PDB file of C-alpha atoms in Angstrom:
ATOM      1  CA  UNK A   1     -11.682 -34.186 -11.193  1.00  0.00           C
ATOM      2  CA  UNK A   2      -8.101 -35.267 -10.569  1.00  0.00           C
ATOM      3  CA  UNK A   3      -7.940 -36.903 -13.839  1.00  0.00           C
ATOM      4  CA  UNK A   4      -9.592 -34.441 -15.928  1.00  0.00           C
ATOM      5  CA  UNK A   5      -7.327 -32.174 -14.586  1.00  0.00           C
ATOM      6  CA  UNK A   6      -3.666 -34.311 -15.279  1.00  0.00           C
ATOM      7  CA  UNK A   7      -5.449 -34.863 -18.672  1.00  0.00           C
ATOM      8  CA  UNK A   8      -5.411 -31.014 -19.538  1.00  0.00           C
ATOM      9  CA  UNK A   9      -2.097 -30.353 -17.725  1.00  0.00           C
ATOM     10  CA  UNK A  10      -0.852 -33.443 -20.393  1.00  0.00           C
ATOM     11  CA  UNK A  11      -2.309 -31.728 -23.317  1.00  0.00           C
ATOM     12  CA  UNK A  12      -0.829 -28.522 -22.155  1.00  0.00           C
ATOM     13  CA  UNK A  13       3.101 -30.074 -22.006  1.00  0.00           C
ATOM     14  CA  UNK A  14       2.537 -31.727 -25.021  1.00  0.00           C
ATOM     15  CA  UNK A  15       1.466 -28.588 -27.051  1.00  0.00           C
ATOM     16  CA  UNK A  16       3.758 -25.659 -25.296  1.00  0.00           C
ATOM     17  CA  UNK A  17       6.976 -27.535 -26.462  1.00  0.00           C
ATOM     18  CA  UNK A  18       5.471 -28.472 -29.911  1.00  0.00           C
ATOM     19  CA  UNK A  19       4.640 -24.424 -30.165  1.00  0.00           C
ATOM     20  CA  UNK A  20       7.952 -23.055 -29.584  1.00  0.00           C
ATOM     21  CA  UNK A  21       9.525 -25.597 -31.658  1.00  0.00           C
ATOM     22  CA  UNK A  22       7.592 -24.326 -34.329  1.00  0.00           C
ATOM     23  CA  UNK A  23       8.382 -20.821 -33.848  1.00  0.00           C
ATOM     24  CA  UNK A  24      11.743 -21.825 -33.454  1.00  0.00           C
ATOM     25  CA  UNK A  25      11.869 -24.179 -36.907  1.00  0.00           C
ATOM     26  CA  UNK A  26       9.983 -20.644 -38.614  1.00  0.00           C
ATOM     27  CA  UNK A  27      13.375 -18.741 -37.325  1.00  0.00           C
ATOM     28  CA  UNK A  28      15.471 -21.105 -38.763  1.00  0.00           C
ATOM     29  CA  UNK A  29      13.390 -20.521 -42.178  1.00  0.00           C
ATOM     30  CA  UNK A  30      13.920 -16.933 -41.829  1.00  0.00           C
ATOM     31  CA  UNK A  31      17.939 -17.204 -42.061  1.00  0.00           C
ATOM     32  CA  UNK A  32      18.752 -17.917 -38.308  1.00  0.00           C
ATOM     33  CA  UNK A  33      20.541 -20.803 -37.142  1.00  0.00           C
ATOM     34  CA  UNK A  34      19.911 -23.088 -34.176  1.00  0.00           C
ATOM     35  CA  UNK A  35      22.460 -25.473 -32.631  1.00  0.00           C
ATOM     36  CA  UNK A  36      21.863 -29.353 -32.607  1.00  0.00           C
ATOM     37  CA  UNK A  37      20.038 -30.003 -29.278  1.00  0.00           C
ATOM     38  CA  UNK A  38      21.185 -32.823 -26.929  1.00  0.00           C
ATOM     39  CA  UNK A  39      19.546 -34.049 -23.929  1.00  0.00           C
ATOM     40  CA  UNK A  40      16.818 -31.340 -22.433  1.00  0.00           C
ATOM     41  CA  UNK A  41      15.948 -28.698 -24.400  1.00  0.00           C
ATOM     42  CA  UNK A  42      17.451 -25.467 -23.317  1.00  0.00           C
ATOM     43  CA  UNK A  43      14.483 -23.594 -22.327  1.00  0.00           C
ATOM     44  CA  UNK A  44      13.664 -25.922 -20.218  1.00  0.00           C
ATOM     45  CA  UNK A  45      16.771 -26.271 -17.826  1.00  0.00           C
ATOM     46  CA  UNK A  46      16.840 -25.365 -14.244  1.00  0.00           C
ATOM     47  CA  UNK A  47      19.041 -22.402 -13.878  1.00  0.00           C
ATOM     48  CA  UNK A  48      18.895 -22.460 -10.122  1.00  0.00           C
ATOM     49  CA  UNK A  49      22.526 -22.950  -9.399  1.00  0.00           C
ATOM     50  CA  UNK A  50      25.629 -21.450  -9.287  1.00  0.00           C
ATOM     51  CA  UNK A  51      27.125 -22.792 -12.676  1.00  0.00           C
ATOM     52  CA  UNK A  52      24.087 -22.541 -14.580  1.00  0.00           C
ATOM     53  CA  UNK A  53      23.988 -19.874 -17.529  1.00  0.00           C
ATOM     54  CA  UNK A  54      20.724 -19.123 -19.931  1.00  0.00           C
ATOM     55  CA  UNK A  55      21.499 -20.257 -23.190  1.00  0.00           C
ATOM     56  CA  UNK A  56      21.581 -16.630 -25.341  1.00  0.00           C
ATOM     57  CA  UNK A  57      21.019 -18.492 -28.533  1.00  0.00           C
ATOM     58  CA  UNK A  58      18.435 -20.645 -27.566  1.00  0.00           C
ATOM     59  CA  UNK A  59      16.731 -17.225 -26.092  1.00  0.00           C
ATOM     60  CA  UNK A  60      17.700 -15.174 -28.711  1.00  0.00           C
ATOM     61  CA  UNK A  61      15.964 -17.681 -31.111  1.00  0.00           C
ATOM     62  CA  UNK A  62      12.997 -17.632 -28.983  1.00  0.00           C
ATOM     63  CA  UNK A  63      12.456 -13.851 -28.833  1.00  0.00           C
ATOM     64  CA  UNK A  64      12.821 -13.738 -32.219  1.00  0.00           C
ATOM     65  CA  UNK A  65      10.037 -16.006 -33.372  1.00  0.00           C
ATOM     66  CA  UNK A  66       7.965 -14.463 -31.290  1.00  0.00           C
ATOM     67  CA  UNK A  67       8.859 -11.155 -32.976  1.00  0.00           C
ATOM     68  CA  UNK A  68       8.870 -12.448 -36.332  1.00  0.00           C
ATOM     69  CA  UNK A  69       5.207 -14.054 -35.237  1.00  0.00           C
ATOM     70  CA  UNK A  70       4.402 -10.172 -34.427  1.00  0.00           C
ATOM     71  CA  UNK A  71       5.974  -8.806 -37.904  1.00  0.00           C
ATOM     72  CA  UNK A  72       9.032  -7.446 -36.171  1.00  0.00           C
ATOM     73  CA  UNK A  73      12.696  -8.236 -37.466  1.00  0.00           C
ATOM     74  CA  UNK A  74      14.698 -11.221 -35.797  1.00  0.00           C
ATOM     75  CA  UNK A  75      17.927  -9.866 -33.188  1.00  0.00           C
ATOM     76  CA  UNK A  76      21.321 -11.147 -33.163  1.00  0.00           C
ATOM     77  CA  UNK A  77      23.188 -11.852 -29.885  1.00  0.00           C
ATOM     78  CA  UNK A  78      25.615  -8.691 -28.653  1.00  0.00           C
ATOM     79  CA  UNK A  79      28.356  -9.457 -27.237  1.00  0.00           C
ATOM     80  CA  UNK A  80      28.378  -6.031 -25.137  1.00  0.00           C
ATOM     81  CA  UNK A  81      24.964  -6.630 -25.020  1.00  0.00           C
ATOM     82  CA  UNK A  82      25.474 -10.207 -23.054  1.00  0.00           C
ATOM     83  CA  UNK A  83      28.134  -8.458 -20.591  1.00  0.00           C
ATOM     84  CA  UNK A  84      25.720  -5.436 -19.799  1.00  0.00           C
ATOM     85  CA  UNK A  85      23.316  -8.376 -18.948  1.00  0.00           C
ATOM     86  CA  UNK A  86      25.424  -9.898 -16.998  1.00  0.00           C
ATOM     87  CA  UNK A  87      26.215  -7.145 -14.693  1.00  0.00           C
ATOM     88  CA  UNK A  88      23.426  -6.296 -14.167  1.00  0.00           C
ATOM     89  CA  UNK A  89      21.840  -9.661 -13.226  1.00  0.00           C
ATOM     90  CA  UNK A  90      24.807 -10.339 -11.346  1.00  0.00           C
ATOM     91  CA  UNK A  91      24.222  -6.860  -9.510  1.00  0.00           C
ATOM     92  CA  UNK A  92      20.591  -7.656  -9.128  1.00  0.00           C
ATOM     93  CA  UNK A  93      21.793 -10.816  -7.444  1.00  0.00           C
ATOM     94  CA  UNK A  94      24.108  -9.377  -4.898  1.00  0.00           C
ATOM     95  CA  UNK A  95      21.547  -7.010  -3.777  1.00  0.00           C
ATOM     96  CA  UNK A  96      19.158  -9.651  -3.627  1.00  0.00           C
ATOM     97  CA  UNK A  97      16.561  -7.270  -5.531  1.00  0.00           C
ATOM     98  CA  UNK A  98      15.025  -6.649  -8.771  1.00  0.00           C
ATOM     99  CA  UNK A  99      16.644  -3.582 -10.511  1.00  0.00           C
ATOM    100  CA  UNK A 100      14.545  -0.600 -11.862  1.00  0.00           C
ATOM    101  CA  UNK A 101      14.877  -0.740 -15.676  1.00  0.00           C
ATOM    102  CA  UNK A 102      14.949   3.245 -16.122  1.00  0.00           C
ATOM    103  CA  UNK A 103      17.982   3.237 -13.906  1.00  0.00           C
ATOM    104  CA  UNK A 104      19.565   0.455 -16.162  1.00  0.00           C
ATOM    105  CA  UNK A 105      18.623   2.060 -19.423  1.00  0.00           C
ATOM    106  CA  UNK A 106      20.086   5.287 -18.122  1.00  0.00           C
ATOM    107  CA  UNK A 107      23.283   3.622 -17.303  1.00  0.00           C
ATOM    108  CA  UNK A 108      23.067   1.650 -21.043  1.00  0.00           C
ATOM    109  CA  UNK A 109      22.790   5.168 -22.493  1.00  0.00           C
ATOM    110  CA  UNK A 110      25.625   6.705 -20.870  1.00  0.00           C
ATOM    111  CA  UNK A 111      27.705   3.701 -21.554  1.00  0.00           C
ATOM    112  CA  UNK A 112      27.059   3.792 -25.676  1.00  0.00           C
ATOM    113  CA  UNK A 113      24.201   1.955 -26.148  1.00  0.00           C
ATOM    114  CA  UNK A 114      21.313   4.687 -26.314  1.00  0.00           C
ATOM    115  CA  UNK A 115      17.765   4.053 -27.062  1.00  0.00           C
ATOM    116  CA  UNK A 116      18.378  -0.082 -25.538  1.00  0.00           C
ATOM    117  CA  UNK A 117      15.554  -1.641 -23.191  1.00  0.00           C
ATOM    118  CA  UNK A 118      15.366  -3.962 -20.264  1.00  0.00           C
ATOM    119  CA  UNK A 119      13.510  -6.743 -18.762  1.00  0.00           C
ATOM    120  CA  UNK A 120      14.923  -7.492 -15.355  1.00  0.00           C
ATOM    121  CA  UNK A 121      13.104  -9.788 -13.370  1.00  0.00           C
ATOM    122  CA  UNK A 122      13.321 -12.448 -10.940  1.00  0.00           C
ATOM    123  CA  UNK A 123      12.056 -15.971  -9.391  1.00  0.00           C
ATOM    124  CA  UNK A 124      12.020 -17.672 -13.222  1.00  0.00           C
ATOM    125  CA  UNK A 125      13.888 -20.996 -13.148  1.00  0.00           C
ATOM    126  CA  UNK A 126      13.501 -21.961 -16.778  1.00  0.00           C
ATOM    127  CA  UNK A 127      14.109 -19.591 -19.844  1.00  0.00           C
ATOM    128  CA  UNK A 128      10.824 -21.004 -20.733  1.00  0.00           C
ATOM    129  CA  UNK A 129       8.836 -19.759 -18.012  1.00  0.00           C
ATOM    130  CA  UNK A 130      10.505 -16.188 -17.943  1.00  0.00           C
ATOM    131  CA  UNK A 131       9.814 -16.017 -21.753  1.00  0.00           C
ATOM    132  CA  UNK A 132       6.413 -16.921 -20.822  1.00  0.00           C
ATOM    133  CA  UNK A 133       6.059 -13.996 -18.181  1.00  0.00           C
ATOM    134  CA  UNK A 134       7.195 -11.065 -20.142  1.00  0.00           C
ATOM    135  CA  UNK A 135       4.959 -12.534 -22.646  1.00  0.00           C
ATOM    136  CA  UNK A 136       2.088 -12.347 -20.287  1.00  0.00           C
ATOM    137  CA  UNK A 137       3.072  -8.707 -18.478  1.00  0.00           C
ATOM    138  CA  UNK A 138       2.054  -5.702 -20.943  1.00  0.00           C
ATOM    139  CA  UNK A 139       5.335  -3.755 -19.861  1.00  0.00           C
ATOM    140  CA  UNK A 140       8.085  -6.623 -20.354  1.00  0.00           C
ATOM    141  CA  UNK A 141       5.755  -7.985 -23.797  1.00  0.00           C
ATOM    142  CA  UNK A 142       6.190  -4.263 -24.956  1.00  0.00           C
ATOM    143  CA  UNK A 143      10.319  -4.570 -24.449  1.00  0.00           C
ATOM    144  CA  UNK A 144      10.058  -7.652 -26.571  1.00  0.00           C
ATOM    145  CA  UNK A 145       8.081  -6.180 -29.270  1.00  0.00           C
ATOM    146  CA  UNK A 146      10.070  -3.288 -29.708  1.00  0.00           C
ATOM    147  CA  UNK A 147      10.068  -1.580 -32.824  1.00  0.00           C
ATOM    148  CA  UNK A 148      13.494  -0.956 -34.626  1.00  0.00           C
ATOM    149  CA  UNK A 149      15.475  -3.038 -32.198  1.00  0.00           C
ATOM    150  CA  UNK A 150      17.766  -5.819 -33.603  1.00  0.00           C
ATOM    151  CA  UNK A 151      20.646  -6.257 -30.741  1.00  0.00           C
ATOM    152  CA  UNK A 152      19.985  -8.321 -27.656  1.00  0.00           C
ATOM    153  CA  UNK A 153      21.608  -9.486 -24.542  1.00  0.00           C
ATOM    154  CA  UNK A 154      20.691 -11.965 -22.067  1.00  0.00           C
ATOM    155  CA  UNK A 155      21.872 -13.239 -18.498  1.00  0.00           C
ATOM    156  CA  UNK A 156      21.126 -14.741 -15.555  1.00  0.00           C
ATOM    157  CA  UNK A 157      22.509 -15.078 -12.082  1.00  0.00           C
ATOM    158  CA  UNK A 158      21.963 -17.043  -9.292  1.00  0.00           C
ATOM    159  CA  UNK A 159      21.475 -16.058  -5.140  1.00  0.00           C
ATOM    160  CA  UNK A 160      21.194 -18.874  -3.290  1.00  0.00           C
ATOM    161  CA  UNK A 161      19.581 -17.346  -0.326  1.00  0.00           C
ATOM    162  CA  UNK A 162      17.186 -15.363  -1.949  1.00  0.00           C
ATOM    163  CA  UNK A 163      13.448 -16.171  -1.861  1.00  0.00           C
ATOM    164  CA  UNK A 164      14.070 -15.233  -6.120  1.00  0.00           C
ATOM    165  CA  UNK A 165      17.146 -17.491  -6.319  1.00  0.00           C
ATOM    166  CA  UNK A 166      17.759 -16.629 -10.475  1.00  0.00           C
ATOM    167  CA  UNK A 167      18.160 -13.337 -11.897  1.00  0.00           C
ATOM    168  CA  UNK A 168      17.114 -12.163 -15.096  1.00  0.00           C
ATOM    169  CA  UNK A 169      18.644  -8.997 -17.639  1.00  0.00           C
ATOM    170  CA  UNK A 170      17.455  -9.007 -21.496  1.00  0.00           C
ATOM    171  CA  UNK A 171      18.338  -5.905 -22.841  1.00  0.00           C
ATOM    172  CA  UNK A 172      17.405  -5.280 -26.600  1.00  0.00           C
ATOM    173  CA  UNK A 173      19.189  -1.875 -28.651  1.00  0.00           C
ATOM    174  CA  UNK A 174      18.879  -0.733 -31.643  1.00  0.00           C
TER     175      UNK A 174
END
């Protein structure tokens, strides 16, 4: 059983990365640009210290394929987008608990950026495997399939003591 069960958890590395690497070449078809990749692949990095930062393109190329998959339009990054993200994970962090996304869209809203959505989550180590559960939640999958959208901003931060350790904050406007 051991074996038949490292045999499926093989096939299952081998065709996860060869999956988003498609969606990501189909991005870079559609007009987006993806920076030459050294070492590990972004998505895959441990972000569970205090000097580790997602990589917003490599997520913002991600989200986007998916989208695209979906028949939505690609996003670019947001500066003001990426610093809202920020605080907010950072925030998140020093409380040592998940925000509420209505409060953080309210707070978007009445700083300019009306009409934006959140994920905020926590416990992912890997922009893979926090891609892969919004994907898999009906409430965060909805936030990345939102229609009309094309802004986005993503952070992380880390809490050492916490039982979450990293921090997550996409937020997506129009």
């Amino acid at each position: 059983m051991l074996n038949l069960r490292r045999g499926a958890m093989e096939r299952r590395r081998l065709t996860c990365p060869a999956l988003i690497a498609g969606a990501l070449a189909l991005v870079g078809a559609a007009g987006c640009t993806e920076p030459a990749r050294t070492g590990q692949p972004a998505f895959y990095r441990d972000l569970g210290s205090a000097t580790a930062r997602v990589d917003a393109n490599e997520a913002r190329a991600m989200i986007s394929a998916y989208r695209l998959n979906a028949g939505l339009n690609t996003l670019s990054l947001d500066p003001a987008l990426v610093a809202a993200a920020q605080q907010e994970a950072s925030a998140m962090a020093t409380a040592d608990k998940p925000a509420q996304a209505e409060a953080v869209k309210a707070r978007l809203a009445r700083g300019g950026q009306p009409g934006a959505e959140a994920n905020l989550s926590a416990g992912y180590r890997r922009l893979a495997e926090a891609f892969s559960g919004w994907r898999d939640s009906p409430q965060h999958d909805r936030v990345m399939k939102t229609p009309g959208v094309t802004r986005m901003g993503i952070a992380t931060a880390y809490a050492p003591g916490s039982k979450y350790q990293v921090y997550w904050a996409l937020i997506l406007a129009p």
